[in-house]
Coordinates of C-alpha atoms in Angstrom, one line a residue:
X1 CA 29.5 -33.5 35.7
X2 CA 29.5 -36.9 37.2
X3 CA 28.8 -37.1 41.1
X4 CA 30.9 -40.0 41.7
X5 CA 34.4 -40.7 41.0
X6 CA 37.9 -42.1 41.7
X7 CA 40.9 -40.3 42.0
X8 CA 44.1 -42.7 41.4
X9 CA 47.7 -41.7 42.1
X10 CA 49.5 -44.8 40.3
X11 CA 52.7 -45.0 41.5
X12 CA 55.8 -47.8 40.7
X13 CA 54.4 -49.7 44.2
X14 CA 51.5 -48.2 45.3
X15 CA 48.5 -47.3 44.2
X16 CA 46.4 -44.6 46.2
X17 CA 43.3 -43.9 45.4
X18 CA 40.5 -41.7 46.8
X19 CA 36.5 -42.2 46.1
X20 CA 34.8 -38.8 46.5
X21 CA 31.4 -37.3 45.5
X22 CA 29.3 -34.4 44.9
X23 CA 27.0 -33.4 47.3
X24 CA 24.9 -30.9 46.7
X25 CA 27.6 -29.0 44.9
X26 CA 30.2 -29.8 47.7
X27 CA 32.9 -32.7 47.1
X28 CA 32.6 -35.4 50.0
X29 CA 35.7 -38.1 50.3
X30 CA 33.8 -41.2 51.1
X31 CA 36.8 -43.7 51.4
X32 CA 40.7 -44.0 50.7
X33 CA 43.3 -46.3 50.2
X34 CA 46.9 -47.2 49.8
X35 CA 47.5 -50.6 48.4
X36 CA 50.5 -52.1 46.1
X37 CA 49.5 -51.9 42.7
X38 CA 49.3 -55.4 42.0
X39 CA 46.3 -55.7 44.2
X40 CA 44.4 -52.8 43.0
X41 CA 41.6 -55.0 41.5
X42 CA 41.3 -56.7 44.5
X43 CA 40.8 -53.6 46.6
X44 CA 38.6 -51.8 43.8
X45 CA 35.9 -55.2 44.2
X46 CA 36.3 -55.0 48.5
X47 CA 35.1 -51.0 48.0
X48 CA 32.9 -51.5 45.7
X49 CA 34.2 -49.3 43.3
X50 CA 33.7 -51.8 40.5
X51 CA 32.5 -49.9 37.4
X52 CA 32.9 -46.5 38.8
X53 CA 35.2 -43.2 36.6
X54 CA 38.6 -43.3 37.2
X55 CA 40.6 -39.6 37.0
X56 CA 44.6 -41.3 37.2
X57 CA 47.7 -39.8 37.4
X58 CA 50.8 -40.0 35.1
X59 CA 54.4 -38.5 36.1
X60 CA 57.8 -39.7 35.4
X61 CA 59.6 -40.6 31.6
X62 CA 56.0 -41.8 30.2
X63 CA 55.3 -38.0 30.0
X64 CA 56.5 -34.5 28.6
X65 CA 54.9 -31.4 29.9
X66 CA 55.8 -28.3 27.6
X67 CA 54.4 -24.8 27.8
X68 CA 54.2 -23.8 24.3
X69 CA 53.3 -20.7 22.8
X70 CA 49.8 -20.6 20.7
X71 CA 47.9 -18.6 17.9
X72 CA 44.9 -16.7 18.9
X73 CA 42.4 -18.5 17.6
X74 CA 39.3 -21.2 18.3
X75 CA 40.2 -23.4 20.5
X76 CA 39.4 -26.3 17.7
X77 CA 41.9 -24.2 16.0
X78 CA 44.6 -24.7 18.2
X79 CA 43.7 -27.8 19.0
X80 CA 45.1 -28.7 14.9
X81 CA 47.9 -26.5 15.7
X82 CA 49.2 -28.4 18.2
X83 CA 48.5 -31.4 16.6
X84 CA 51.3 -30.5 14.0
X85 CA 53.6 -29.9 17.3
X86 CA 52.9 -33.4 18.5
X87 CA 53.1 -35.0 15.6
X88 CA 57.0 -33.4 15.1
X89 CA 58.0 -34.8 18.3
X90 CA 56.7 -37.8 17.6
X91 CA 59.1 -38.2 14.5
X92 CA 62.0 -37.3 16.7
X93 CA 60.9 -39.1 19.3
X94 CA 60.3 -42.5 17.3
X95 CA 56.9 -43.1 19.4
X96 CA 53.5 -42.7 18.4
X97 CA 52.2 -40.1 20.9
X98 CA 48.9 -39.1 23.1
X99 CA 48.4 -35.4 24.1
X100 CA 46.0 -33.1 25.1
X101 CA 46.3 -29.3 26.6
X102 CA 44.9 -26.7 28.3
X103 CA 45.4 -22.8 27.9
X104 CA 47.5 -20.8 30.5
X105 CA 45.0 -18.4 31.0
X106 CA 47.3 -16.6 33.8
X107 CA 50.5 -16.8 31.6
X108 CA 48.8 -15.2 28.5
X109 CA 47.6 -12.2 30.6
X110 CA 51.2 -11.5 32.2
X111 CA 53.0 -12.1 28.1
X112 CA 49.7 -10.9 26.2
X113 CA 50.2 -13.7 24.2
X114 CA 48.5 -17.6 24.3
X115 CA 50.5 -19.9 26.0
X116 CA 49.6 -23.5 26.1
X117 CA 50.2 -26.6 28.7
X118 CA 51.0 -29.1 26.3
X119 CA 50.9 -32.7 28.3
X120 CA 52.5 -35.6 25.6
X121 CA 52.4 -39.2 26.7
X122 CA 53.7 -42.4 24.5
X123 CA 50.6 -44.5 23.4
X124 CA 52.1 -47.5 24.7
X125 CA 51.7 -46.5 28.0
X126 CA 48.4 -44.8 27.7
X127 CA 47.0 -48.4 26.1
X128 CA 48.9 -50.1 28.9
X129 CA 47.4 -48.3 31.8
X130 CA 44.0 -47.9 30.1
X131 CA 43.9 -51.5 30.0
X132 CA 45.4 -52.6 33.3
X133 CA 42.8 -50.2 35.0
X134 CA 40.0 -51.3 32.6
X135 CA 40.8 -55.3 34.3
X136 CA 40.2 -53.5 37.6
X137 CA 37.2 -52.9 36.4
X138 CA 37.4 -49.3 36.6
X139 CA 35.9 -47.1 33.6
X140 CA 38.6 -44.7 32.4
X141 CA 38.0 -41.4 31.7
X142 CA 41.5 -40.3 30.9
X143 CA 45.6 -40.0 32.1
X144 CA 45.8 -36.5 34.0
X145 CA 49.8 -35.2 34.7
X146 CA 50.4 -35.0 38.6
X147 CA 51.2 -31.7 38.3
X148 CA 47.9 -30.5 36.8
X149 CA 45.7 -32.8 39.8
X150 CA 48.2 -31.0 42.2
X151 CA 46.9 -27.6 40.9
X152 CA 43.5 -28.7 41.3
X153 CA 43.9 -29.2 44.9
X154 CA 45.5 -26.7 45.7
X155 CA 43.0 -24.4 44.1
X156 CA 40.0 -26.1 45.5
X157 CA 41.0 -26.3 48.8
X158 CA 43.5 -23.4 49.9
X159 CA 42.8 -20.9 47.0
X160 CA 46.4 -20.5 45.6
X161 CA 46.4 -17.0 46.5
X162 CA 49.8 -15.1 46.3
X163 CA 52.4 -16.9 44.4
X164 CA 52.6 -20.3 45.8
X165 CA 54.9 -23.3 44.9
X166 CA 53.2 -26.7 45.1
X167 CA 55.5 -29.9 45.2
X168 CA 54.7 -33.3 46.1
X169 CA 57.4 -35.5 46.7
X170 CA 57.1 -39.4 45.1
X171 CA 59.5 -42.3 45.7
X172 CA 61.1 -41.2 42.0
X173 CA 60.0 -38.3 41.1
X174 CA 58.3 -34.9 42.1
X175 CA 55.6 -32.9 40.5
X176 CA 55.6 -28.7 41.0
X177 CA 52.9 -26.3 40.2
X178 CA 53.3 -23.0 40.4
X179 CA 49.6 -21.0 41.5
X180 CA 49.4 -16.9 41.2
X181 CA 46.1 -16.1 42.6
X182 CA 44.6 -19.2 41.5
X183 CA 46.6 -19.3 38.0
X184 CA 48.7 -22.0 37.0
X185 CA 51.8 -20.0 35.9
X186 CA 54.0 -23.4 35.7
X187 CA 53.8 -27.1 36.2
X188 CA 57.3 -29.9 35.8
X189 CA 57.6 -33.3 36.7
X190 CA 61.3 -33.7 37.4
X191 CA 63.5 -37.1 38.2
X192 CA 64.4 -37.9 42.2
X193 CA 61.8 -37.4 45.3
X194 CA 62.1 -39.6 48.4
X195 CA 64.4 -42.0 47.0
X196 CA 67.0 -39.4 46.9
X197 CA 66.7 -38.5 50.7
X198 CA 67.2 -42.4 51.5
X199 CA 70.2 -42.6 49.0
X200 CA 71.7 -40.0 50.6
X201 CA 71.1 -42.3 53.9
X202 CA 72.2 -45.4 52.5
X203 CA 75.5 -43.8 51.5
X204 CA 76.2 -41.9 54.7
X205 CA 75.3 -44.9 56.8
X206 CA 77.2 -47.9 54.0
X207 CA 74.2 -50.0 53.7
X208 CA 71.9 -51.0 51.2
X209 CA 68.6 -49.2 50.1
X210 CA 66.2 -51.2 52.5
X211 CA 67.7 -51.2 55.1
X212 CA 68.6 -47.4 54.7
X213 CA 64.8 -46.6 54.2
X214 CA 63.9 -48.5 57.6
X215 CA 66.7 -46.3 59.3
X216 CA 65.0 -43.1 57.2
X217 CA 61.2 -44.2 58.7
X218 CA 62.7 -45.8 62.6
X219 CA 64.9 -42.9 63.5
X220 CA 65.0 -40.0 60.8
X221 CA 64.6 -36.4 61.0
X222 CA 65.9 -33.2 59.6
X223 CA 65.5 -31.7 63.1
X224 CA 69.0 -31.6 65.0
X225 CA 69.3 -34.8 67.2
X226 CA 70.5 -33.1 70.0
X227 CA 73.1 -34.3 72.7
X228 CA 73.2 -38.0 73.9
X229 CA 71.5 -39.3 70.1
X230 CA 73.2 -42.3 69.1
X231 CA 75.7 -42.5 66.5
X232 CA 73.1 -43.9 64.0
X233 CA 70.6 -41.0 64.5
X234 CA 73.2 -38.7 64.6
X235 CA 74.5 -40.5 60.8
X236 CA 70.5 -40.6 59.4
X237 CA 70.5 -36.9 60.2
X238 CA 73.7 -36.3 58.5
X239 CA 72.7 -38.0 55.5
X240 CA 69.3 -36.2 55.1
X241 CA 70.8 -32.9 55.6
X242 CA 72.9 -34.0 52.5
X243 CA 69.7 -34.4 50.4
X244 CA 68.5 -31.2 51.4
X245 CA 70.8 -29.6 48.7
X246 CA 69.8 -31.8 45.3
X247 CA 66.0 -30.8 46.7
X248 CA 66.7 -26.8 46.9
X249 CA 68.0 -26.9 44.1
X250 CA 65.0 -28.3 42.0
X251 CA 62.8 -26.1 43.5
X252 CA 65.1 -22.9 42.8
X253 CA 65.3 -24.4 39.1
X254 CA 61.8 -24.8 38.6
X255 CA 61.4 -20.7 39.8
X256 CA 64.4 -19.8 37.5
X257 CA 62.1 -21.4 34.4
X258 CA 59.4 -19.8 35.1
X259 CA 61.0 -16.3 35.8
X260 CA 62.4 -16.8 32.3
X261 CA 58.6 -18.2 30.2
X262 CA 56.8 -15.5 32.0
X263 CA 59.8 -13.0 31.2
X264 CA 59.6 -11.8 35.4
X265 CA 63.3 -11.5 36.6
X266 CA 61.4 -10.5 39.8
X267 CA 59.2 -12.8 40.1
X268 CA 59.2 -14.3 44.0
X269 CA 57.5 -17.3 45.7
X270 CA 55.7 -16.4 48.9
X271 CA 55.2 -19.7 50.5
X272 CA 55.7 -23.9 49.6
X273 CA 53.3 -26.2 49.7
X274 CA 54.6 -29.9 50.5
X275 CA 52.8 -32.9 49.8
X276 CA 53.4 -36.6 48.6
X277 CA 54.6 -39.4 50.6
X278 CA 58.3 -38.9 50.2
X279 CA 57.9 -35.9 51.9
X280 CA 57.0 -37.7 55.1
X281 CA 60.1 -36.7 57.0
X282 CA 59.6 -35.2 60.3
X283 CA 61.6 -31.7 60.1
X284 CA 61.3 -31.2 55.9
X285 CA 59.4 -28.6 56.3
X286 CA 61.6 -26.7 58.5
X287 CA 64.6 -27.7 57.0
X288 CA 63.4 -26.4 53.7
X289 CA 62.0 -23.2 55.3
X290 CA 65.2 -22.2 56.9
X291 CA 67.0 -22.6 53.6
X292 CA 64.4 -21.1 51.0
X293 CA 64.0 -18.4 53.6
X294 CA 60.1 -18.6 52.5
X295 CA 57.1 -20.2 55.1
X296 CA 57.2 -24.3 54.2
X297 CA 53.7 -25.9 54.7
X298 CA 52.7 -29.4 54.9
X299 CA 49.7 -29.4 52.2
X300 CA 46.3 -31.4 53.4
X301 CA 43.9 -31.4 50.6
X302 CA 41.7 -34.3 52.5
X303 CA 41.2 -32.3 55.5
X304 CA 37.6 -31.0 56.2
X305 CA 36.3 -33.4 53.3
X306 CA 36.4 -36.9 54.8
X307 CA 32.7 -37.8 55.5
X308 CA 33.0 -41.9 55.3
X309 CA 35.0 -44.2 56.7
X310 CA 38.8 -43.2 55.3
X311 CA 41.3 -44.4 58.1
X312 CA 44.1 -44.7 55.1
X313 CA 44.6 -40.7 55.9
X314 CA 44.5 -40.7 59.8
X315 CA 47.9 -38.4 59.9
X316 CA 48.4 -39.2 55.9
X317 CA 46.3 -37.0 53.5
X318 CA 49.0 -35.3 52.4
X319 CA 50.4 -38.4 50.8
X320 CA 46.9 -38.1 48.8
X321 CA 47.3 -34.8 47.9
X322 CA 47.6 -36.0 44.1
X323 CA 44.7 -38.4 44.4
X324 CA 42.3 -35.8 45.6
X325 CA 43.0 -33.3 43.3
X326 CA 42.5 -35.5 40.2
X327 CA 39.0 -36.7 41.8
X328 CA 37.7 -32.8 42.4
X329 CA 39.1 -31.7 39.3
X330 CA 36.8 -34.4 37.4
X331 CA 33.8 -33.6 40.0
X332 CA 33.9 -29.6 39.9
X333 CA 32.5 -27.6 37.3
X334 CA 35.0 -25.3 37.1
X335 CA 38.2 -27.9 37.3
X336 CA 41.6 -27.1 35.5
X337 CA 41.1 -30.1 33.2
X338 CA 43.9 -32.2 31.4
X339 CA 42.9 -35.7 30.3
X340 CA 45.1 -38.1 27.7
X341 CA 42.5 -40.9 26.4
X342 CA 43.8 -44.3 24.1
X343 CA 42.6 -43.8 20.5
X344 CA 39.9 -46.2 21.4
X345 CA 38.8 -43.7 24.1
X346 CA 39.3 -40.6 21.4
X347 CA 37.0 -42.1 19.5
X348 CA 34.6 -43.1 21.6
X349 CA 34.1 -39.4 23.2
X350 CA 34.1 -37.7 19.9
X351 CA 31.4 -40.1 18.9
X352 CA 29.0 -39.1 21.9
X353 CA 30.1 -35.2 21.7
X354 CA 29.3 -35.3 18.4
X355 CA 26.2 -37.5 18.8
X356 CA 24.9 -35.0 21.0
X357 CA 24.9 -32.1 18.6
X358 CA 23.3 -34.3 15.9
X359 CA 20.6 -35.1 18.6
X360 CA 20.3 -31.3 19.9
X361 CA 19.8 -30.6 16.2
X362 CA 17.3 -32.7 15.7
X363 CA 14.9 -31.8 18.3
X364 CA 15.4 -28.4 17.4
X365 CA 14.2 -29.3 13.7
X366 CA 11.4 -31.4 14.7
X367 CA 10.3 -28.5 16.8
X368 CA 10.7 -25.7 14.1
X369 CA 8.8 -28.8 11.8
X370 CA 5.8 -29.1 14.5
X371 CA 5.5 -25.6 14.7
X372 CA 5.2 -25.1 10.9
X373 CA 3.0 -27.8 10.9
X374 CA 0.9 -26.2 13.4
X375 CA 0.9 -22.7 11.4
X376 CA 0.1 -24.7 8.3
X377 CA -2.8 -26.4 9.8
X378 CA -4.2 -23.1 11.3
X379 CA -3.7 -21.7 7.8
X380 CA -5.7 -24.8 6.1
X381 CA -8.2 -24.0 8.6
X382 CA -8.4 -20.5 7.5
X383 CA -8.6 -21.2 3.6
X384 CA -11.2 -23.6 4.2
X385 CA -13.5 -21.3 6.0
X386 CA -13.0 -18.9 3.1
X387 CA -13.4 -21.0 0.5
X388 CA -16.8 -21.8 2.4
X389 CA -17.3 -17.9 2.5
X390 CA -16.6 -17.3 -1.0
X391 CA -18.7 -20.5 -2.4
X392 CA -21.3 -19.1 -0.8
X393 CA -21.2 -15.5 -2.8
X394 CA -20.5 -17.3 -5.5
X395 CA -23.9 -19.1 -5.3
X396 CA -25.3 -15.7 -6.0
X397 CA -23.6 -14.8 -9.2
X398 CA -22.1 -16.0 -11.9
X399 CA -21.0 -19.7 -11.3
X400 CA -18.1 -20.2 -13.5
X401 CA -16.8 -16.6 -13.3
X402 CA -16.7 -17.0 -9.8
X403 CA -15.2 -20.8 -9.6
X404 CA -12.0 -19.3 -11.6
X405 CA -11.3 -16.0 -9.4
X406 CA -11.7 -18.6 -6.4
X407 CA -8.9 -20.8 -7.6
X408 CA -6.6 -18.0 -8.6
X409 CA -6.9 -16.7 -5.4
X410 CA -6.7 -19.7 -3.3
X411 CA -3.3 -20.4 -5.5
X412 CA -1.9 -16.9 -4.6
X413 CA -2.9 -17.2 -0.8
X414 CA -1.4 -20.8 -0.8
X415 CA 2.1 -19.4 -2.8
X416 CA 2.5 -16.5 -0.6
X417 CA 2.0 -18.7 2.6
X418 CA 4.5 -21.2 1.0
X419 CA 7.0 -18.5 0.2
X420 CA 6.6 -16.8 4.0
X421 CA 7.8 -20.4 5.6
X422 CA 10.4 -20.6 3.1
X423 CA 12.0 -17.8 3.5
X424 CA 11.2 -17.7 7.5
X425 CA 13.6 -21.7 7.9
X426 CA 15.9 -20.6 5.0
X427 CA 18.5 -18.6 7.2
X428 CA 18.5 -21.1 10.0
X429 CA 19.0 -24.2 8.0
X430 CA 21.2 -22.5 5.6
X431 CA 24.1 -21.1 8.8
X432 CA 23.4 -24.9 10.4
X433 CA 24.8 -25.9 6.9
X434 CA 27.3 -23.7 6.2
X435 CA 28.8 -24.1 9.9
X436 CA 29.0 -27.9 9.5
X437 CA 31.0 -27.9 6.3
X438 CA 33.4 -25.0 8.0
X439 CA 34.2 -27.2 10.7
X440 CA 34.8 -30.2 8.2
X441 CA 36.8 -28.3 5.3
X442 CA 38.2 -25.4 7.2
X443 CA 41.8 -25.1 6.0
X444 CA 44.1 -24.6 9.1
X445 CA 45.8 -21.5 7.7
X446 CA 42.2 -19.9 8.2
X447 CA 39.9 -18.7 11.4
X448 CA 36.6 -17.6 11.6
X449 CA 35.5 -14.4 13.0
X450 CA 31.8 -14.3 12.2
X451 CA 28.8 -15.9 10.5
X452 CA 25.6 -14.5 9.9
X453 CA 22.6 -14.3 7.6
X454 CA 21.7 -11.6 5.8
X455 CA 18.8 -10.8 3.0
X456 CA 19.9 -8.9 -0.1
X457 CA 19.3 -9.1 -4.1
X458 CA 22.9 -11.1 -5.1
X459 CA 23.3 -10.5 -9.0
X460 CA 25.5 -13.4 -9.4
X461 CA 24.0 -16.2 -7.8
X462 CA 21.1 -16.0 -10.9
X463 CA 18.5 -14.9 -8.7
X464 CA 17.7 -11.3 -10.8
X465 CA 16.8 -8.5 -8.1
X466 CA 15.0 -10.4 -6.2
X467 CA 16.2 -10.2 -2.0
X468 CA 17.3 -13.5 -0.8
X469 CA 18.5 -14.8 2.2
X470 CA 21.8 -16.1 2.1
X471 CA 25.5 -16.8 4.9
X472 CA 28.2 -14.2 4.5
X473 CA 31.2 -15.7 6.2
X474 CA 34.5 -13.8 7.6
X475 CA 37.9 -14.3 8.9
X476 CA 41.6 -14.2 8.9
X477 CA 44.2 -15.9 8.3
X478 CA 47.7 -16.8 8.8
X479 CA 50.1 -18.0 6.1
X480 CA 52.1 -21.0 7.1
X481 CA 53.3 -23.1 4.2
X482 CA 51.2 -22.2 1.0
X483 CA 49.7 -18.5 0.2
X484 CA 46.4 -17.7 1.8
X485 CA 44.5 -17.1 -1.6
X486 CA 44.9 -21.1 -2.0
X487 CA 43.5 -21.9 1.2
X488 CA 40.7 -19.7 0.8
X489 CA 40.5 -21.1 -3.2
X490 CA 40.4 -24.5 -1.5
X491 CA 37.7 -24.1 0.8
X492 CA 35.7 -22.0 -1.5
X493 CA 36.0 -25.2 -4.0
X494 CA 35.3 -27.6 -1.1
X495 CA 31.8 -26.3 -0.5
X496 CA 31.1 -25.7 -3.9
X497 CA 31.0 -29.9 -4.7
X498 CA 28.8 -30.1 -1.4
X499 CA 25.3 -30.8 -2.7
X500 CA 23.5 -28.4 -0.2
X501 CA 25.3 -25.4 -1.6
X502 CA 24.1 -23.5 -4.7
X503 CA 26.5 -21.3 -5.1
X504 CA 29.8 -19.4 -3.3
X505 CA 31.0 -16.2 -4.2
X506 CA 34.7 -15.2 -2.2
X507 CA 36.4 -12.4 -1.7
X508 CA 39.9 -11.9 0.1
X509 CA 42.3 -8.7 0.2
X510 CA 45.4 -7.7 2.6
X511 CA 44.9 -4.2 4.3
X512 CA 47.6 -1.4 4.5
X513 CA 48.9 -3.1 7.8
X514 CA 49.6 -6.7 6.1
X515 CA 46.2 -8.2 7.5
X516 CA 44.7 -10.6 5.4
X517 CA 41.0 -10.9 5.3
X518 CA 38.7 -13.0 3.6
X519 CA 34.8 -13.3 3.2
X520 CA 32.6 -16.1 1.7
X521 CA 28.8 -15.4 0.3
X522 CA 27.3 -18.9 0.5
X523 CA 23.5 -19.5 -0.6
X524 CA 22.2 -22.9 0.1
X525 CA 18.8 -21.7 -1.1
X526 CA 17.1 -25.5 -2.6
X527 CA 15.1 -23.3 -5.0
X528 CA 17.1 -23.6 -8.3
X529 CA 18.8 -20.7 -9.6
X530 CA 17.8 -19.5 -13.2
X531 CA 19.7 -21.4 -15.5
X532 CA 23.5 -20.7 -16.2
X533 CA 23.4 -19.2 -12.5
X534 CA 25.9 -21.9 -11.4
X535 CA 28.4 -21.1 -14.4
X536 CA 27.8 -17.2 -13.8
X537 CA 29.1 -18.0 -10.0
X538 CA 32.1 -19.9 -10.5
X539 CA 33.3 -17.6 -13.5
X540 CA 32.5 -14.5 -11.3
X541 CA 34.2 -15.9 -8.3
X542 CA 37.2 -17.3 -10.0
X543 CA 37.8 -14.1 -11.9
X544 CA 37.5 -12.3 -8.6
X545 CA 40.1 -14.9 -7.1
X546 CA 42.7 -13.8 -9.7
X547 CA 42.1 -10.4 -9.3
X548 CA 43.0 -10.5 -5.5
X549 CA 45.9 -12.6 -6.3

């Protein structure tokens, strides 16, 4: 986990971002600020923020969020299931797409199903955010959905127990999460947020949007105005209570939907929380509350947190709420993570996670080397001193008797140490193998349910009786387009052409309940077989192939 970072709620005008850090495994918000976007750069420099992680926001048309439902299987798995789900509604869509997703954890539990997030932005947009924040000279770490930072604060800070709706209201839009004792059940991003309270204004009032927004900010209030408020109070208030009923109505929308995914007619909220800067109206939440009929809070996700200088949310953190929640969801361990990367960034992250296993690997083979080494020498060290032993009993009787026996010995001794490190790294290098070409030829029709290593006299790979170690491999499968003899046909052929496998022997069978299972004997043994092993293998395995089929 990093300790520093910035959270940025990009909007159409204003950027608002929030610079927090962990502290002795407690997030600090060392500064805030609210700037048009245009002078983000300049602002990033005056906080000295240049160079630091940036967790930002995306809401609005450049994104779809979809809960969709999921095969239980690895998550790499569904990852390439959902892969062929993006890349459908990328076709229909026209637009090449960037997506990532996260499991519902608390929706899976209530269906007894997986159910997926599934958060889809247009590569366009990710490229052209990516490199407008990368001139700010801020080091992207990915494009978060509102909703999902949202969640993140609300769980970090209040708990989310209950069932709570979150909303924070933008100038254009409004992001909603729905929390069940911590769970994200739901999350939208839905069209109209403050704007529509000051075009409600604006129309009651017959005046344009600016000047409707100043009367919104001088004089408005969902509150009644009371006796002797001027005719223009009296109007703003009229006007807001108009664009109560469009609000209601989004938030009673986004409960019907989730009612209907989670299949809970009686599902019921048991409060609101209210954030975002187009929910700055004094009176919303009572207004809301009275209608609803449910307890309407304003939602503070700065408060208690602010150890630096941060007068950007004197009487304002709810307007951060979004910010905040994508700065502790990068900082906390535990954070409900969501993060849409360019290709460029893809690439670049794959590279260092898959870096890091190479390098993880290879200190664990240079140690399992050094240690050999180390019994090797010990062993040297121990022939030597017998060799001296014997040389010296051989002094004593017959010379040239007593030179052979030595060196048949000595051969023995040094063939059966041989043999004892050979077959002591052969199970270890062999499953490092044989996992490494799973993850890279693994049909997608297929999951693996375990791997192991096991020592046993294996007729057909050519070895006679003889106990060998060697992977057995099995799984399931699903059929999708092609039966699942060829997938497991193809993979069984895919490691047979790898170089550091001597042989593969599969077997695959459906059960009386319509399970298909499959299992794959795999030795990657370097000592060669006796000859026509490799023939005897492939015939055997193919023969059993048919047979199954």
């Amino acid at each position: 986990m990093t300790s520093r970072v910035v959270g940025l709620d990009l909007g159409g005008d204003t950027a608002r971002l929030v610079e927090a850090r962990l502290v002795k495994g407690a997030v600090e918000i060392h500064r805030a600020a609210a700037v048009p976007v245009e002078e983000l750069g300049a602002t990033v420099a005056a906080l000295r923020l240049s160079g630091a992680p940036v967790a930002c926001g995306v809401t609005g048309r450049d994104m779809i969020l979809r809960t969709t439902a999921v095969p239980p299987v690895p998550l790499w798995q569904v990852r390439e299931h959902l892969a062929f789900e993006v890349d459908d509604i990328a076709e229909q869509s026209g637009d090449a797409l960037r997506a990532d997703f996260h499991l519902l954890d608390g929706v899976s539990a209530a269906l007894d199903e997986d159910q997926a997030l599934l958060a889809l932005v247009r590569s366009a947009v990710v490229d052209e955010r990516t490199a407008f924040l990368s001139a700010a000279k801020l080091r992207v770490t990915g494009l978060t959905p509102n909703a999902v930072a949202l969640f993140n604060a609300v769980v970090a800070t209040d708990g989310g127990d209950g069932t709570v709706l979150a909303v924070n209201l933008r100038g254009q839009h409004t992001d909603i999460a729905l929390v069940r004792d911590g769970e994200l059940l739901a999350a939208r991003n839905l069209s109209g947020g403050g704007d529509t309270l000051t075009a409600s204004v604006a129309e009651v009032l017959g005046v344009g949007t600016a000047l409707a927004e100043k009367a919104k900010r001088e004089v408005g209030s969902f509150d009644d105005p009371g006796p002797g408020a001027d005719v223009r109070t009296e109007d703003v208030a009229a006007g807001l209570q108009e664009s109560l009923r469009p609000l209601v109505g989004m938030l009673q929308s986004t409960l019907a939907v989730a009612r209907n995914q989670l299949r809970a007619p009686d599902l019921e909220v048991d409060r609101v929380l209210l954030s975002g800067a187009g929910a700055c109206v004094p009176g919303l939440e009572r207004a809301l509350s009275r209608t609803l009929g449910l307890p309407v809070e304003r939602f503070d996700p700065t408060e208690g947190y602010v150890v630096g200088d941060a007068p950007a949310l004197a009487g304002r953190g709810a307007d951060f709420a979004v910010a905040t929640g994508l700065a502790m969801m990068a900082l906390l361990e535990d954070g409900w993570r969501i993060r849409i990367r360019s290709e460029a960034g893809e690439r670049a992250e794959l590279f260092r996670s898959r870096t890091s296993w190479l390098v993880a690997s290879f200190v664990v083979l240079v140690l399992g080397l050094g240690v050999s080494a180390w019994r090797a020498h010990a062993d040297h060290a121990a022939a030597l001193a017998d060799r001296v032993a014997l040389g010296r009993r051989v002094e004593s009787n017959q010379a040239a008797v007593r030179d052979h026996e030595r060196d048949v010995a000595e051969a023995r001794r040094l063939g059966a140490r041989l043999a004892a490190v050979e077959e002591a790294t052969a199970p270890g290098t062999g499953l490092l193998t044989v996992l490494a070409l799973l993850e890279e030829h693994l049909p997608v029709e297929l999951w693996v349910r375990s791997v192991r290593t096991v020592r046993a006299a294996e007729p057909d790979f050519g070895r006679g009786g003889e106990a060998r170690p060697h992977v057995v491999v099995q799984g399931g499968g699903k059929e999708q387009d092609r039966a699942l003899a060829d997938a497991v046909v193809e993979v069984t052929t895919r490691l047979r052409a790898h170089p550091d496998v001597a042989g593969v022997l599969p077997h695959f069978a459906t059960d009386a309940r319509g399970d298909f299972g499959w299992e794959l004997r795999v030795d990657t043994s370097v000592v060669p077989a006796a000859e026509g092993a490799d023939e005897a293998v492939v015939a055997g395995a193919d023969a059993a192939a048919e047979g199954a089929g």
